[in-house]
mmCIF file of C-alpha atoms in Angstrom:
data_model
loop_
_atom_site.group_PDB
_atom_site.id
_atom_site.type_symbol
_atom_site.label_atom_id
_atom_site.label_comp_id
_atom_site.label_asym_id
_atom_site.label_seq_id
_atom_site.Cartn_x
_atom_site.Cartn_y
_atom_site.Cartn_z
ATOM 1 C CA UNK A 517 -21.677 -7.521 -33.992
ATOM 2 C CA UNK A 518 -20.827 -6.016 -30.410
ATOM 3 C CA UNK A 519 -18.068 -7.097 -28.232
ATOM 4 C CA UNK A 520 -18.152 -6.065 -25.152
ATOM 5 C CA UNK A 521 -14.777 -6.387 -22.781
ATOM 6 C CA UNK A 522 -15.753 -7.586 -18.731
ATOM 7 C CA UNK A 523 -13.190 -6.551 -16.290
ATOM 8 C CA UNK A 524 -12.846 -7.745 -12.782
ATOM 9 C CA UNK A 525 -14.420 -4.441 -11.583
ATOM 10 C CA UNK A 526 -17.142 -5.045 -13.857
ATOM 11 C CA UNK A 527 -17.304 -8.649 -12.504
ATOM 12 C CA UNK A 528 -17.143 -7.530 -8.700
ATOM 13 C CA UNK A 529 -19.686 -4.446 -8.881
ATOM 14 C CA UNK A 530 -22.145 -6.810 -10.713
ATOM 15 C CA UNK A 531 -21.919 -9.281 -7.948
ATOM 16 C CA UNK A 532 -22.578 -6.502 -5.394
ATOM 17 C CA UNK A 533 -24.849 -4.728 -6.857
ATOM 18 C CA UNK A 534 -26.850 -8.411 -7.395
ATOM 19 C CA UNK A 535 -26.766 -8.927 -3.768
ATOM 20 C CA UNK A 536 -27.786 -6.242 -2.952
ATOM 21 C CA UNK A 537 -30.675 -6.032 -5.150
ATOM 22 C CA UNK A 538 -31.627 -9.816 -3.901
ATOM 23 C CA UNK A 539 -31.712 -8.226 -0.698
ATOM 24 C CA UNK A 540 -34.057 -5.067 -1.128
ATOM 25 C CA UNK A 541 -36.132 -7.937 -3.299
ATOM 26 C CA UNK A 542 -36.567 -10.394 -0.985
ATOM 27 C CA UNK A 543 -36.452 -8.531 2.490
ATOM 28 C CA UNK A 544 -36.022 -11.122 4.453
ATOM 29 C CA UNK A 545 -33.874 -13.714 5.704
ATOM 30 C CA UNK A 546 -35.247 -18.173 5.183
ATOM 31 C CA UNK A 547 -33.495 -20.080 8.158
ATOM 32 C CA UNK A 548 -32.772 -23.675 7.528
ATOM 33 C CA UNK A 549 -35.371 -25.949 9.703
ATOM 34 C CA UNK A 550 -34.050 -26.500 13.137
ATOM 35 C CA UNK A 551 -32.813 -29.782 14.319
ATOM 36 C CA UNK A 552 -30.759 -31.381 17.237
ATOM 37 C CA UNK A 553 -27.842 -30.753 15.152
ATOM 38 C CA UNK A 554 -24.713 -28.732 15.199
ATOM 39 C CA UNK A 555 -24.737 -26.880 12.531
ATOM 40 C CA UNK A 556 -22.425 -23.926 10.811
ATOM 41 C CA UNK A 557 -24.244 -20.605 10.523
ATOM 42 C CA UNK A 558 -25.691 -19.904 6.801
ATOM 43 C CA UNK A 559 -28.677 -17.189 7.904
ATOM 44 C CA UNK A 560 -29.685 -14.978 10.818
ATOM 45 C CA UNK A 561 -33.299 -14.370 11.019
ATOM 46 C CA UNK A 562 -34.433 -10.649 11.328
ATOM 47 C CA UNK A 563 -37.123 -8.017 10.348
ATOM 48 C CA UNK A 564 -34.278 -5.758 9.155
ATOM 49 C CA UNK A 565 -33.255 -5.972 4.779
ATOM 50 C CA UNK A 566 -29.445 -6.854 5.359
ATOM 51 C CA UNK A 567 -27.357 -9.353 3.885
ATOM 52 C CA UNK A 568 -23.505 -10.584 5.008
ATOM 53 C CA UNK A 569 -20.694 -9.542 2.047
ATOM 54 C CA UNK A 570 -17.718 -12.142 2.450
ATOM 55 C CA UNK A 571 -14.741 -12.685 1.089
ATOM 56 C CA UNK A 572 -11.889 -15.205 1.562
ATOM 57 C CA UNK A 573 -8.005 -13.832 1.336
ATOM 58 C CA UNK A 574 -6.067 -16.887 0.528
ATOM 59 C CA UNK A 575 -3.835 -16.491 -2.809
ATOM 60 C CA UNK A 576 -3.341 -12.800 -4.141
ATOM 61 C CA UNK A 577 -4.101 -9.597 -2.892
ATOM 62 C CA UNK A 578 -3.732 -7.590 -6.035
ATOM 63 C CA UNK A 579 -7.582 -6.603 -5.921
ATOM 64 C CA UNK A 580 -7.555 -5.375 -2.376
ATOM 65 C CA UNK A 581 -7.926 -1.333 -3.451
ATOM 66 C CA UNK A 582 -10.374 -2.323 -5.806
ATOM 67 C CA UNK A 583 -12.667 -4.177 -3.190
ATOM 68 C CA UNK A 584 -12.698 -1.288 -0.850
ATOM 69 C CA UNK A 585 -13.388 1.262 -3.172
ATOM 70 C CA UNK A 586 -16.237 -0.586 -4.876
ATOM 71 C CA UNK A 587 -17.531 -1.705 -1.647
ATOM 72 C CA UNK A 588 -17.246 2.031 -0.679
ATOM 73 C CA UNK A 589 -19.188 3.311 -3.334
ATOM 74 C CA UNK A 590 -22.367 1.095 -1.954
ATOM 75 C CA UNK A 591 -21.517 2.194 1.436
ATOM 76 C CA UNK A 592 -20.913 -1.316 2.032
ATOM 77 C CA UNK A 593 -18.692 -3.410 4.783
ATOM 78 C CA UNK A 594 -17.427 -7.125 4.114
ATOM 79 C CA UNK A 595 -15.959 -9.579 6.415
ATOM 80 C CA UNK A 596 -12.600 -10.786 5.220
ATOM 81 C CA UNK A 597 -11.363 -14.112 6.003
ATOM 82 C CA UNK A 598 -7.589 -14.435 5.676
ATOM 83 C CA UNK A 599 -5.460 -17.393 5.656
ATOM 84 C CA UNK A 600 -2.524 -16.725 8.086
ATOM 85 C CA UNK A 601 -0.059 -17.160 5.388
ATOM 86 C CA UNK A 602 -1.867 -14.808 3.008
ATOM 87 C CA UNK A 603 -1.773 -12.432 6.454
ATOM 88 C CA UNK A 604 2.045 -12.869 6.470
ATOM 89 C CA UNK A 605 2.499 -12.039 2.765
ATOM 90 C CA UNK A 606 0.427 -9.284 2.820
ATOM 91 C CA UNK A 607 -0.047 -7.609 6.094
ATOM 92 C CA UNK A 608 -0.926 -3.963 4.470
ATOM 93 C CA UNK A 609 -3.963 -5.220 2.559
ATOM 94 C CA UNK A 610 -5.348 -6.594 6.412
ATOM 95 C CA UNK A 611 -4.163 -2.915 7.764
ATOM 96 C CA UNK A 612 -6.528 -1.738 4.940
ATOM 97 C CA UNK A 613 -9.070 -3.396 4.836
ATOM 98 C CA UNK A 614 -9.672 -3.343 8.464
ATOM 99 C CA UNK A 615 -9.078 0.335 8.208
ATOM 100 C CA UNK A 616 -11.438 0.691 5.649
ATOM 101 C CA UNK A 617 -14.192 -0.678 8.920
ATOM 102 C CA UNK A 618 -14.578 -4.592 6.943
ATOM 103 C CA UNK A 619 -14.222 -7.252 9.684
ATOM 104 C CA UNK A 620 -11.124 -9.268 9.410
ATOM 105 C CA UNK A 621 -11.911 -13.288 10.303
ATOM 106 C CA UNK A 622 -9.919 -16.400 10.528
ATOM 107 C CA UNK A 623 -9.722 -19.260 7.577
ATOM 108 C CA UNK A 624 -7.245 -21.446 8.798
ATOM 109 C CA UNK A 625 -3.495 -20.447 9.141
ATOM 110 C CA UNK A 626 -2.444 -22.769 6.429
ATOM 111 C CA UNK A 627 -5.917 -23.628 4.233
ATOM 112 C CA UNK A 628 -5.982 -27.514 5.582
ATOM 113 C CA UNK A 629 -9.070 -29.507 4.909
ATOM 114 C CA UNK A 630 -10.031 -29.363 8.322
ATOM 115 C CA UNK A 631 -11.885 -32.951 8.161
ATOM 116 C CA UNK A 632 -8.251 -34.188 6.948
ATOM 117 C CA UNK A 633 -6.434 -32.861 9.761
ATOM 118 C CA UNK A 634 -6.464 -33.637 13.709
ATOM 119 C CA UNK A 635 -8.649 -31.788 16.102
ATOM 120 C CA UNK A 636 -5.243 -30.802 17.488
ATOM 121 C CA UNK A 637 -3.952 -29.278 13.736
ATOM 122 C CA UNK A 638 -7.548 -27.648 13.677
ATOM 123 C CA UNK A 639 -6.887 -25.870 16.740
ATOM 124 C CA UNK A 640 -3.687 -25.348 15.618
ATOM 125 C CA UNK A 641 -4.673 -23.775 12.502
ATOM 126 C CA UNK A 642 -7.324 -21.498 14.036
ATOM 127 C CA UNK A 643 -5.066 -20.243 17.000
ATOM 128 C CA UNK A 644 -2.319 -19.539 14.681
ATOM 129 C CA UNK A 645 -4.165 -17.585 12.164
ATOM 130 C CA UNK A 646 -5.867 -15.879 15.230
ATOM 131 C CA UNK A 647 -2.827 -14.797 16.458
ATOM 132 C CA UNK A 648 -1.696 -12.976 13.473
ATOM 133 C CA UNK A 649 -5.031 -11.188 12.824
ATOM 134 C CA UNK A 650 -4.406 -9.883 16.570
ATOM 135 C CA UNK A 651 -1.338 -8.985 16.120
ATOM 136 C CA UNK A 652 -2.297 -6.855 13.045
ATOM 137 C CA UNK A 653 -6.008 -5.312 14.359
ATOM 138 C CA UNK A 654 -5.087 -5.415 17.581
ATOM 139 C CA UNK A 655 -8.917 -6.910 18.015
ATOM 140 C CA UNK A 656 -10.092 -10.554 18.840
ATOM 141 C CA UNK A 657 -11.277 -12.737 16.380
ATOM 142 C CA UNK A 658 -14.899 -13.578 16.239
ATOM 143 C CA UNK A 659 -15.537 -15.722 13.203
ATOM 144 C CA UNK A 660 -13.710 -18.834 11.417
ATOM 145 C CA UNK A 661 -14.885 -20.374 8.227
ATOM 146 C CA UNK A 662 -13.273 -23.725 7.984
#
Protein backbone atom coordinates (compact mmCIF):
# COMPACT_ATOMS: atom_id res chain seq x y z
CA UNK A 1 0.00 0.00 0.00
CA UNK A 2 1.16 3.74 -0.68
CA UNK A 3 0.33 6.66 1.41
CA UNK A 4 0.93 9.58 0.13
CA UNK A 5 0.93 12.93 2.56
CA UNK A 6 -0.94 16.33 0.62
CA UNK A 7 0.22 19.55 1.99
CA UNK A 8 -1.33 22.89 1.45
CA UNK A 9 1.45 23.69 -1.10
CA UNK A 10 0.66 20.59 -2.76
CA UNK A 11 -3.06 21.59 -2.56
CA UNK A 12 -2.43 25.29 -3.87
CA UNK A 13 0.14 24.44 -6.82
CA UNK A 14 -2.38 21.75 -8.00
CA UNK A 15 -5.10 24.27 -8.14
CA UNK A 16 -2.84 26.62 -10.16
CA UNK A 17 -1.34 24.58 -12.17
CA UNK A 18 -5.23 23.18 -13.05
CA UNK A 19 -6.18 26.58 -14.02
CA UNK A 20 -3.85 27.17 -15.80
CA UNK A 21 -3.90 24.14 -17.81
CA UNK A 22 -7.92 24.76 -18.28
CA UNK A 23 -6.80 27.84 -19.72
CA UNK A 24 -4.09 26.83 -22.42
CA UNK A 25 -6.99 23.92 -23.03
CA UNK A 26 -9.76 25.79 -23.64
CA UNK A 27 -8.37 29.21 -25.04
CA UNK A 28 -11.07 31.04 -24.71
CA UNK A 29 -13.36 32.79 -22.57
CA UNK A 30 -17.89 31.56 -22.71
CA UNK A 31 -19.81 34.84 -21.63
CA UNK A 32 -23.10 34.27 -19.99
CA UNK A 33 -26.07 35.30 -22.59
CA UNK A 34 -26.81 38.94 -22.35
CA UNK A 35 -29.94 40.27 -20.88
CA UNK A 36 -31.49 43.61 -19.57
CA UNK A 37 -30.08 42.67 -16.35
CA UNK A 38 -27.54 43.90 -13.91
CA UNK A 39 -25.40 41.49 -13.48
CA UNK A 40 -21.88 40.84 -11.43
CA UNK A 41 -18.94 40.15 -13.73
CA UNK A 42 -18.04 36.21 -14.03
CA UNK A 43 -16.08 36.40 -17.73
CA UNK A 44 -14.48 38.93 -20.06
CA UNK A 45 -14.58 37.93 -23.59
CA UNK A 46 -11.20 38.06 -25.54
CA UNK A 47 -9.00 36.39 -28.27
CA UNK A 48 -6.12 36.37 -25.75
CA UNK A 49 -5.58 32.59 -23.37
CA UNK A 50 -5.82 34.37 -19.85
CA UNK A 51 -7.69 33.54 -16.91
CA UNK A 52 -8.33 35.83 -13.45
CA UNK A 53 -6.42 34.06 -10.13
CA UNK A 54 -8.46 35.29 -6.96
CA UNK A 55 -8.27 34.98 -3.66
CA UNK A 56 -10.26 36.24 -0.63
CA UNK A 57 -8.19 37.42 2.73
CA UNK A 58 -10.71 37.13 5.43
CA UNK A 59 -9.48 34.78 8.47
CA UNK A 60 -5.63 33.92 8.56
CA UNK A 61 -2.80 35.03 6.77
CA UNK A 62 -0.38 32.32 7.68
CA UNK A 63 -0.13 31.18 3.88
CA UNK A 64 0.61 34.60 2.51
CA UNK A 65 4.62 33.71 1.64
CA UNK A 66 3.51 30.61 0.34
CA UNK A 67 0.95 32.18 -2.21
CA UNK A 68 3.46 34.54 -3.61
CA UNK A 69 6.12 32.28 -4.05
CA UNK A 70 4.02 29.60 -5.74
CA UNK A 71 2.27 32.13 -7.72
CA UNK A 72 5.84 33.36 -8.57
CA UNK A 73 7.08 30.29 -9.80
CA UNK A 74 4.16 30.38 -12.69
CA UNK A 75 4.95 33.91 -13.22
CA UNK A 76 1.56 34.47 -12.10
CA UNK A 77 -0.42 37.68 -10.48
CA UNK A 78 -3.73 37.25 -8.30
CA UNK A 79 -6.15 39.76 -7.15
CA UNK A 80 -6.56 39.70 -3.41
CA UNK A 81 -9.67 40.65 -1.80
CA UNK A 82 -9.26 41.60 1.86
CA UNK A 83 -11.75 42.12 4.47
CA UNK A 84 -10.87 45.44 6.26
CA UNK A 85 -10.50 43.71 9.49
CA UNK A 86 -8.23 41.01 8.07
CA UNK A 87 -6.34 44.42 6.55
CA UNK A 88 -6.07 45.70 10.17
CA UNK A 89 -4.70 42.42 11.59
CA UNK A 90 -2.40 41.94 9.06
CA UNK A 91 -1.28 44.96 7.22
CA UNK A 92 2.32 43.35 6.14
CA UNK A 93 0.79 40.46 4.22
CA UNK A 94 -1.30 43.52 2.01
CA UNK A 95 2.33 45.42 1.88
CA UNK A 96 3.41 42.03 0.34
CA UNK A 97 1.34 40.98 -1.61
CA UNK A 98 0.82 44.18 -3.34
CA UNK A 99 4.54 44.37 -3.50
CA UNK A 100 4.79 41.19 -4.94
CA UNK A 101 2.53 43.25 -8.23
CA UNK A 102 -1.10 41.02 -7.11
CA UNK A 103 -3.98 43.56 -7.08
CA UNK A 104 -5.35 44.23 -3.70
CA UNK A 105 -9.52 44.56 -3.85
CA UNK A 106 -12.22 45.25 -1.41
CA UNK A 107 -14.59 42.38 0.32
CA UNK A 108 -16.43 44.23 2.69
CA UNK A 109 -14.81 45.88 5.83
CA UNK A 110 -16.54 43.55 8.16
CA UNK A 111 -17.73 40.26 5.84
CA UNK A 112 -21.70 41.27 6.19
CA UNK A 113 -24.12 39.47 3.98
CA UNK A 114 -24.59 42.36 1.97
CA UNK A 115 -28.41 41.37 1.09
CA UNK A 116 -28.79 41.38 5.09
CA UNK A 117 -27.53 44.72 5.59
CA UNK A 118 -28.80 48.37 4.47
CA UNK A 119 -27.70 49.99 1.29
CA UNK A 120 -26.30 52.50 3.78
CA UNK A 121 -24.09 49.51 5.84
CA UNK A 122 -23.16 48.33 2.19
CA UNK A 123 -21.69 51.54 1.44
CA UNK A 124 -20.46 51.60 4.64
CA UNK A 125 -18.70 48.44 4.39
CA UNK A 126 -17.17 49.12 0.96
CA UNK A 127 -15.91 52.74 1.83
CA UNK A 128 -14.42 51.53 4.96
CA UNK A 129 -12.53 48.66 3.63
CA UNK A 130 -11.58 51.07 0.72
CA UNK A 131 -10.12 53.32 2.90
CA UNK A 132 -7.76 51.01 4.50
CA UNK A 133 -6.54 49.38 1.25
CA UNK A 134 -5.64 53.18 0.35
CA UNK A 135 -4.14 53.85 3.13
CA UNK A 136 -1.85 50.77 2.77
CA UNK A 137 -1.19 50.84 -1.41
CA UNK A 138 -1.54 54.17 -1.56
CA UNK A 139 -3.75 53.20 -4.91
CA UNK A 140 -7.62 53.35 -5.48
CA UNK A 141 -9.65 50.51 -5.32
CA UNK A 142 -11.11 49.10 -8.44
CA UNK A 143 -12.93 45.91 -7.60
CA UNK A 144 -15.40 44.66 -4.67
CA UNK A 145 -16.71 41.17 -4.41
CA UNK A 146 -19.65 41.29 -2.12
Amino acid sequence: MKIFTVTKKHLIVGCVSLVLAAAVLVGSVYSFASSNKKLPIYCVETDEKKIAITFDAAWSAEDTDEIIEILSDYNAKATIFVVGTWVDSNPESVKKFYKNGHEIANHSDTHKLFSKVSREEVIKEIEECNKKIEAITDEKVKLVRA
